[in-house]
Amino acid sequence: MNKKKTALIAAVVILILGLGYWLLAGGESKQKVTFATAKVERNNLSESITATGTIEPVTEVEVGTQVSGIIDKIYVDYNSVVTKGQLIAEMDRVTLQSELASQRAAYDGAKAEYEYQKKLYERNEKLHAKQLIADTDYEQSVYNYHKAKSTFDSSKAALAKAERNLSYATITSPIDGVVISRAVEEGQTVASGFETPTLFTIAADLTQMQVVADVDEADIGGVEEGQRATFTVDAYPNDVFEGTVMQVRLGESSSSSSASSSSSTVVTYEVIISAPNPSLKLKPRLTANITIYTLDRQGVLSVPTRALRFTPDALLVGDKAIVNDVEAEHKLWTRQGNTFTAHAVETGISGGNLTEIVSGIAEGTEVITEATLATMAGNGMPASPEANAGGERSPFMPGPPGKKK
């Protein structure tokens, strides 16, 4: 009997506790709608593409030699600052001087022969006019004269070539600049054959560099001259360098290689970006990670793009008034108390999360961007979060298991 009485009392206590919890909790949950807003304000809108490339001098000259021989003296090294016409290397002159002496001797002999045959020809021409010599003798003198003249002209050209080759033994800088590469050592033999050997590479001005960027074919359509670009190099990861698109190469490049290159099925195009380098941090051949701003507008009136997708629904806002007396492709909504008002706007460019507003609403106006539907318990505490309802996702999604529908 005592056991039955104890069980009955326990059941009554549990029933009272459950009823009290139900009364405190309000018996059922309610739904609450909150609206997120943003101001119409000025922002910087941008869209960009990324690429990789290398840092290169704007003007770079390879200095070679047109004669074969031994490098006798070198007067510059890496990083040497040179001026136009400055002596930077000399080749051994012995062989070239011997060749010059030989050609000069041949020239002197050809000149003497030419002058002799010329006088003989002029004399015979006068005698032949008076019919004092046979035609055969006259013709022989004409032949000898022209042959001597040809030999003389040939020796004159050979002498000029020998003199020029000797001058090539003195190697000077063709521009003002800095030596960034040296490919030879003193005593090294260089051979000038089908291709001129490169001895030095000289960059004109390292304070004005350029970036040669390889832009993918899918992005090249948006790249134009004058666009802003930024880039970083691994040597200075915390520095962001500024530049401007100077050229989009679509044909042959200056190095006689195609400005567009392909690897497997990927096609890239060379884009030249200016790279001012007053601090000389940028070194030739550094790899650059480049961002080119294909869309770059500063201080334009804009709103979050999601605000243009928001539309209040009668089921969502209940008996609140909706004023929608405009017909337009794009609208923004404002809220005044329980009244939602539509504003027809004209949009401009879009930078992803932000869209430009050309006209239709004043700067500083607060517009609705989205609505959030939350279930509240009877005690005013949120029961569980719901999905966004302002055009991002439907507000009428089913609640979690165990909730009242």
Coordinates of N, CA and C in Angstrom, one line a residue, residues 185-333:
E185 N 85.6 35.3 -69.5 CA 86.7 35.6 -68.6 C 88.0 36.0 -69.4
E186 N 88.9 36.6 -68.8 CA 90.2 36.9 -69.5 C 90.9 35.6 -69.9
G187 N 91.4 35.6 -71.2 CA 92.0 34.4 -71.7 C 91.1 33.5 -72.4
Q188 N 89.8 33.7 -72.3 CA 88.8 32.8 -73.0 C 88.8 33.1 -74.5
T189 N 88.7 32.1 -75.3 CA 88.6 32.2 -76.7 C 87.1 32.3 -77.1
V190 N 86.7 33.2 -77.9 CA 85.4 33.3 -78.4 C 85.4 33.2 -79.9
A191 N 84.4 32.5 -80.5 CA 84.4 32.3 -81.9 C 83.1 32.9 -82.5
S192 N 83.3 33.8 -83.4 CA 82.2 34.4 -84.1 C 81.8 33.7 -85.4
G193 N 80.7 32.9 -85.3 CA 80.3 32.1 -86.5 C 79.0 32.6 -87.0
F194 N 78.0 31.7 -87.0 CA 76.7 32.1 -87.5 C 76.0 33.0 -86.5
E195 N 76.4 32.9 -85.2 CA 75.7 33.7 -84.2 C 76.7 34.5 -83.4
T196 N 76.5 35.7 -83.1 CA 77.4 36.6 -82.4 C 77.4 36.2 -80.9
P197 N 78.6 35.8 -80.4 CA 78.6 35.4 -78.9 C 78.3 36.6 -78.0
T198 N 77.6 36.4 -77.0 CA 77.3 37.5 -76.0 C 78.3 37.5 -74.9
L199 N 78.9 38.7 -74.7 CA 80.0 38.8 -73.7 C 79.4 39.4 -72.5
F200 N 78.6 40.5 -72.6 CA 78.0 41.2 -71.5 C 76.5 41.5 -71.8
T201 N 75.7 41.6 -70.7 CA 74.4 42.2 -70.8 C 74.3 43.4 -70.0
I202 N 73.8 44.5 -70.6 CA 73.8 45.8 -69.9 C 72.4 46.3 -69.8
A203 N 71.9 46.6 -68.6 CA 70.5 47.2 -68.5 C 70.7 48.7 -68.4
A204 N 69.8 49.4 -69.1 CA 69.9 50.8 -69.2 C 69.7 51.6 -67.9
D205 N 68.5 51.3 -67.2 CA 68.2 52.0 -66.0 C 67.4 51.2 -65.0
L206 N 68.0 50.7 -64.0 CA 67.3 49.8 -63.0 C 66.3 50.5 -62.1
T207 N 66.2 51.8 -62.2 CA 65.2 52.5 -61.4 C 63.8 52.5 -62.2
Q208 N 63.8 52.1 -63.4 CA 62.6 51.9 -64.2 C 62.6 50.5 -64.8
M209 N 61.9 49.6 -64.1 CA 61.8 48.2 -64.5 C 60.4 48.0 -65.1
Q210 N 60.2 46.7 -65.6 CA 58.9 46.3 -66.1 C 58.7 44.9 -65.7
V211 N 57.4 44.5 -65.6 CA 57.0 43.1 -65.4 C 56.4 42.6 -66.7
V212 N 57.0 41.4 -67.1 CA 56.4 40.7 -68.2 C 55.6 39.6 -67.6
A213 N 54.2 39.8 -67.7 CA 53.3 38.9 -67.1 C 52.7 38.0 -68.1
D214 N 52.5 36.7 -67.8 CA 51.8 35.7 -68.6 C 50.4 35.6 -68.2
V215 N 49.5 36.2 -69.0 CA 48.1 36.2 -68.7 C 47.3 35.1 -69.5
D216 N 46.5 34.4 -68.8 CA 45.8 33.3 -69.4 C 44.8 33.8 -70.4
E217 N 44.5 33.0 -71.5 CA 43.6 33.4 -72.5 C 42.2 33.7 -72.1
A218 N 41.8 33.1 -70.9 CA 40.5 33.3 -70.4 C 40.4 34.7 -69.8
D219 N 41.5 35.3 -69.4 CA 41.5 36.6 -68.8 C 41.9 37.8 -69.7
I220 N 42.6 37.5 -70.8 CA 43.2 38.5 -71.6 C 42.2 39.5 -72.2
G221 N 40.9 39.0 -72.4 CA 39.9 39.9 -72.9 C 39.6 41.1 -72.1
G222 N 39.8 41.0 -70.8 CA 39.5 42.2 -69.9 C 40.7 43.1 -69.6
V223 N 41.9 42.8 -70.2 CA 43.1 43.5 -69.9 C 43.3 44.6 -71.0
E224 N 43.5 45.8 -70.6 CA 43.7 47.0 -71.5 C 44.8 47.8 -71.0
E225 N 45.4 48.6 -71.9 CA 46.5 49.5 -71.5 C 45.9 50.6 -70.6
G226 N 46.7 51.0 -69.6 CA 46.3 52.0 -68.6 C 45.7 51.5 -67.4
Q227 N 45.4 50.2 -67.3 CA 44.8 49.6 -66.1 C 45.8 49.5 -64.9
R228 N 45.3 49.7 -63.7 CA 46.2 49.6 -62.5 C 46.6 48.2 -62.2
A229 N 47.8 48.0 -61.8 CA 48.2 46.7 -61.4 C 49.1 46.7 -60.1
T230 N 49.0 45.7 -59.3 CA 49.9 45.6 -58.2 C 50.6 44.2 -58.3
F231 N 51.7 44.1 -57.6 CA 52.4 42.8 -57.6 C 53.3 42.7 -56.4
T232 N 53.7 41.5 -56.1 CA 54.6 41.2 -55.0 C 55.7 40.2 -55.5
V233 N 56.8 40.2 -54.8 CA 57.9 39.3 -55.1 C 58.2 38.6 -53.8
D234 N 58.7 37.4 -54.0 CA 59.0 36.6 -52.8 C 60.1 37.2 -51.9
A235 N 61.0 38.0 -52.6 CA 62.1 38.6 -51.8 C 61.6 39.6 -50.8
Y236 N 60.5 40.2 -51.1 CA 59.9 41.2 -50.2 C 58.4 40.9 -50.0
P237 N 58.0 39.9 -49.3 CA 56.6 39.5 -49.2 C 55.7 40.5 -48.6
N238 N 56.2 41.4 -47.8 CA 55.4 42.4 -47.1 C 55.2 43.7 -48.0
D239 N 55.9 43.8 -49.1 CA 55.8 45.0 -49.9 C 54.9 44.7 -51.1
V240 N 54.0 45.7 -51.4 CA 53.2 45.6 -52.6 C 53.6 46.8 -53.5
F241 N 54.0 46.4 -54.7 CA 54.5 47.3 -55.7 C 53.4 47.7 -56.7
E242 N 53.4 48.9 -57.1 CA 52.3 49.5 -58.0 C 52.9 49.6 -59.4
G243 N 52.0 49.4 -60.4 CA 52.4 49.6 -61.8 C 51.2 49.8 -62.7
T244 N 51.4 50.0 -63.9 CA 50.3 50.3 -64.9 C 50.5 49.4 -66.1
V245 N 49.5 48.8 -66.7 CA 49.6 48.0 -67.9 C 50.0 49.0 -69.1
M246 N 51.2 48.6 -69.6 CA 51.7 49.5 -70.7 C 51.5 48.9 -72.1
Q247 N 51.4 47.6 -72.2 CA 51.3 46.9 -73.5 C 50.7 45.5 -73.3
V248 N 49.8 45.2 -74.3 CA 49.3 43.8 -74.4 C 49.8 43.3 -75.7
R249 N 50.7 42.3 -75.6 CA 51.4 41.8 -76.8 C 50.6 40.7 -77.4
L250 N 50.1 40.9 -78.6 CA 49.3 40.0 -79.4 C 50.0 39.4 -80.6
G251 N 51.1 40.0 -81.0 CA 51.9 39.5 -82.1 C 53.3 39.1 -81.7
E252 N 54.2 39.3 -82.6 CA 55.6 38.9 -82.3 C 56.2 39.9 -81.3
S253 N 57.0 39.3 -80.3 CA 57.6 40.1 -79.3 C 59.0 40.6 -79.9
S254 N 59.6 41.6 -79.2 CA 60.8 42.2 -79.6 C 62.0 41.2 -79.6
S255 N 61.8 40.1 -78.9 CA 62.9 39.1 -78.8 C 62.8 38.0 -79.9
S256 N 61.9 38.3 -80.9 CA 61.7 37.4 -82.1 C 61.0 36.1 -81.7
S257 N 60.5 36.0 -80.5 CA 59.7 34.9 -80.1 C 58.2 35.3 -80.0
S258 N 57.3 34.4 -80.1 CA 55.9 34.7 -80.1 C 55.5 35.3 -78.8
A259 N 54.8 36.4 -78.8 CA 54.3 37.0 -77.6 C 53.2 36.1 -77.0
S260 N 52.5 35.3 -77.7 CA 51.6 34.3 -77.2 C 52.3 33.0 -77.2
S261 N 52.2 32.3 -76.1 CA 52.9 31.0 -76.0 C 51.8 30.0 -75.5
S262 N 52.0 28.7 -75.9 CA 51.1 27.7 -75.5 C 51.9 26.5 -74.9
S263 N 51.3 25.9 -73.9 CA 51.8 24.7 -73.3 C 50.7 23.8 -73.1
S264 N 50.8 22.6 -73.8 CA 49.6 21.7 -73.9 C 48.4 22.4 -74.4
T265 N 47.4 22.6 -73.6 CA 46.2 23.3 -74.1 C 46.0 24.7 -73.5
V266 N 47.0 25.2 -72.8 CA 46.9 26.5 -72.1 C 47.7 27.5 -72.9
V267 N 47.0 28.6 -73.3 CA 47.5 29.7 -74.1 C 47.7 30.9 -73.2
T268 N 48.8 31.5 -73.2 CA 49.0 32.8 -72.4 C 49.6 33.9 -73.3
Y269 N 49.3 35.1 -72.9 CA 49.8 36.3 -73.6 C 50.6 37.1 -72.7
E270 N 51.6 37.8 -73.3 CA 52.5 38.6 -72.5 C 51.9 40.0 -72.4
V271 N 51.8 40.5 -71.1 CA 51.3 41.8 -70.8 C 52.5 42.5 -70.1
I272 N 52.8 43.7 -70.5 CA 53.9 44.5 -70.0 C 53.4 45.5 -69.0
I273 N 53.9 45.5 -67.8 CA 53.5 46.3 -66.7 C 54.6 47.2 -66.2
S274 N 54.4 48.5 -66.1 CA 55.5 49.3 -65.6 C 55.8 49.0 -64.1
A275 N 57.1 49.2 -63.7 CA 57.5 48.9 -62.4 C 58.5 49.9 -61.9
P276 N 58.1 51.1 -61.5 CA 59.0 52.0 -60.9 C 59.8 51.4 -59.8
N277 N 61.1 51.7 -59.8 CA 62.0 51.0 -58.8 C 63.0 52.0 -58.2
P278 N 62.6 53.0 -57.6 CA 63.5 54.0 -57.1 C 64.4 53.5 -56.0
S279 N 63.9 52.5 -55.2 CA 64.7 52.0 -54.1 C 65.6 50.8 -54.5
L280 N 65.5 50.5 -55.8 CA 66.3 49.4 -56.4 C 66.1 48.0 -55.7
K281 N 64.9 47.9 -55.1 CA 64.6 46.6 -54.5 C 64.4 45.5 -55.5
L282 N 63.8 45.9 -56.7 CA 63.4 44.9 -57.7 C 64.7 44.5 -58.5
K283 N 65.0 43.3 -58.5 CA 66.1 42.8 -59.2 C 65.7 42.1 -60.5
P284 N 66.5 42.1 -61.6 CA 66.1 41.4 -62.8 C 65.9 39.9 -62.6
R285 N 64.9 39.4 -63.2 CA 64.5 38.0 -63.2 C 63.8 37.5 -62.0
L286 N 63.4 38.4 -61.1 CA 62.6 38.0 -59.9 C 61.2 37.6 -60.4
T287 N 60.6 36.6 -59.8 CA 59.3 36.2 -60.1 C 58.3 37.1 -59.4
A288 N 57.3 37.5 -60.1 CA 56.3 38.4 -59.6 C 54.9 37.8 -59.6
N289 N 54.1 38.0 -58.5 CA 52.7 37.6 -58.5 C 51.9 38.8 -58.7
I290 N 51.1 38.9 -59.8 CA 50.6 40.1 -60.3 C 49.0 40.1 -60.1
T291 N 48.5 41.2 -59.8 CA 47.0 41.4 -59.8 C 46.7 42.6 -60.7
I292 N 46.0 42.4 -61.8 CA 45.6 43.4 -62.7 C 44.1 43.8 -62.5
Y293 N 43.8 45.0 -62.2 CA 42.5 45.5 -61.9 C 41.8 45.8 -63.2
T294 N 41.0 44.9 -63.7 CA 40.2 45.1 -64.9 C 39.0 46.0 -64.7
L295 N 38.6 46.2 -63.4 CA 37.6 47.1 -63.0 C 38.1 47.8 -61.8
D296 N 38.2 49.1 -61.9 CA 38.7 49.9 -60.7 C 38.1 51.3 -60.7
R297 N 37.1 51.4 -59.8 CA 36.4 52.7 -59.7 C 36.5 53.1 -58.2
Q298 N 36.9 54.4 -58.0 CA 37.1 54.9 -56.7 C 36.0 55.8 -56.3
G299 N 35.5 55.6 -55.0 CA 34.5 56.5 -54.4 C 33.2 56.6 -55.2
V300 N 32.6 55.4 -55.6 CA 31.3 55.4 -56.3 C 30.2 55.0 -55.3
L301 N 29.0 55.6 -55.5 CA 27.9 55.3 -54.6 C 27.5 53.8 -54.8
S302 N 27.4 53.1 -53.7 CA 27.1 51.6 -53.9 C 26.4 51.1 -52.7
V303 N 25.8 49.9 -52.9 CA 25.1 49.1 -51.9 C 25.6 47.7 -52.0
P304 N 25.4 46.9 -50.9 CA 25.7 45.4 -51.0 C 24.8 44.8 -52.1
T305 N 25.4 44.0 -52.9 CA 24.6 43.4 -54.0 C 23.4 42.7 -53.6
R306 N 23.4 42.1 -52.4 CA 22.3 41.3 -51.9 C 21.1 42.2 -51.6
A307 N 21.3 43.5 -51.4 CA 20.1 44.4 -51.2 C 19.3 44.5 -52.4
L308 N 19.8 44.3 -53.6 CA 19.1 44.4 -54.9 C 18.3 43.1 -55.1
R309 N 18.6 42.0 -54.3 CA 17.8 40.8 -54.4 C 16.7 40.7 -53.4
F310 N 16.7 41.6 -52.4 CA 15.7 41.5 -51.4 C 14.3 42.0 -51.9
T311 N 13.3 41.2 -51.5 CA 11.9 41.7 -51.8 C 11.1 41.2 -50.6
P312 N 10.3 42.1 -49.9 CA 9.5 41.7 -48.8 C 8.3 40.9 -49.3
D313 N 7.9 40.0 -48.5 CA 6.7 39.1 -48.8 C 5.7 39.3 -47.7
A314 N 4.4 39.4 -48.2 CA 3.3 39.6 -47.2 C 3.3 38.5 -46.1
L315 N 3.6 37.3 -46.5 CA 3.7 36.2 -45.5 C 4.8 36.4 -44.5
L316 N 5.9 37.1 -45.0 CA 7.1 37.3 -44.2 C 6.9 38.5 -43.2
V317 N 6.3 39.6 -43.7 CA 6.2 40.8 -42.9 C 4.8 40.9 -42.2
G318 N 4.0 39.9 -42.4 CA 2.7 40.0 -41.8 C 1.8 41.1 -42.3
D319 N 1.2 41.8 -41.4 CA 0.2 42.9 -41.8 C 0.9 44.2 -42.0
K320 N 2.2 44.2 -42.0 CA 3.0 45.5 -42.3 C 2.7 45.9 -43.7
A321 N 2.7 47.2 -44.0 CA 2.3 47.7 -45.3 C 3.5 47.6 -46.2
I322 N 3.2 47.3 -47.5 CA 4.2 47.2 -48.5 C 3.9 48.2 -49.6
V323 N 4.7 49.2 -49.8 CA 4.5 50.3 -50.8 C 5.4 50.0 -52.0
N324 N 4.8 49.5 -53.0 CA 5.5 49.1 -54.2 C 4.8 49.7 -55.5
D325 N 5.0 51.0 -55.6 CA 4.3 51.6 -56.8 C 5.2 52.0 -57.9
V326 N 6.4 51.3 -58.0 CA 7.3 51.6 -59.1 C 7.5 50.3 -59.9
E327 N 7.8 50.6 -61.2 CA 8.1 49.5 -62.1 C 9.5 49.7 -62.5
A328 N 10.4 48.8 -62.1 CA 11.8 48.9 -62.5 C 12.5 47.6 -62.4
E329 N 13.5 47.4 -63.1 CA 14.3 46.2 -63.1 C 15.0 46.0 -61.8
H330 N 15.5 47.1 -61.2 CA 16.3 47.0 -60.0 C 15.6 47.9 -58.9
K331 N 15.4 47.4 -57.7 CA 14.8 48.1 -56.6 C 15.6 47.9 -55.3
L332 N 15.5 49.0 -54.5 CA 15.9 48.9 -53.2 C 14.8 49.2 -52.2
W333 N 14.8 48.6 -51.0 CA 13.7 48.7 -50.1 C 14.2 49.4 -48.8

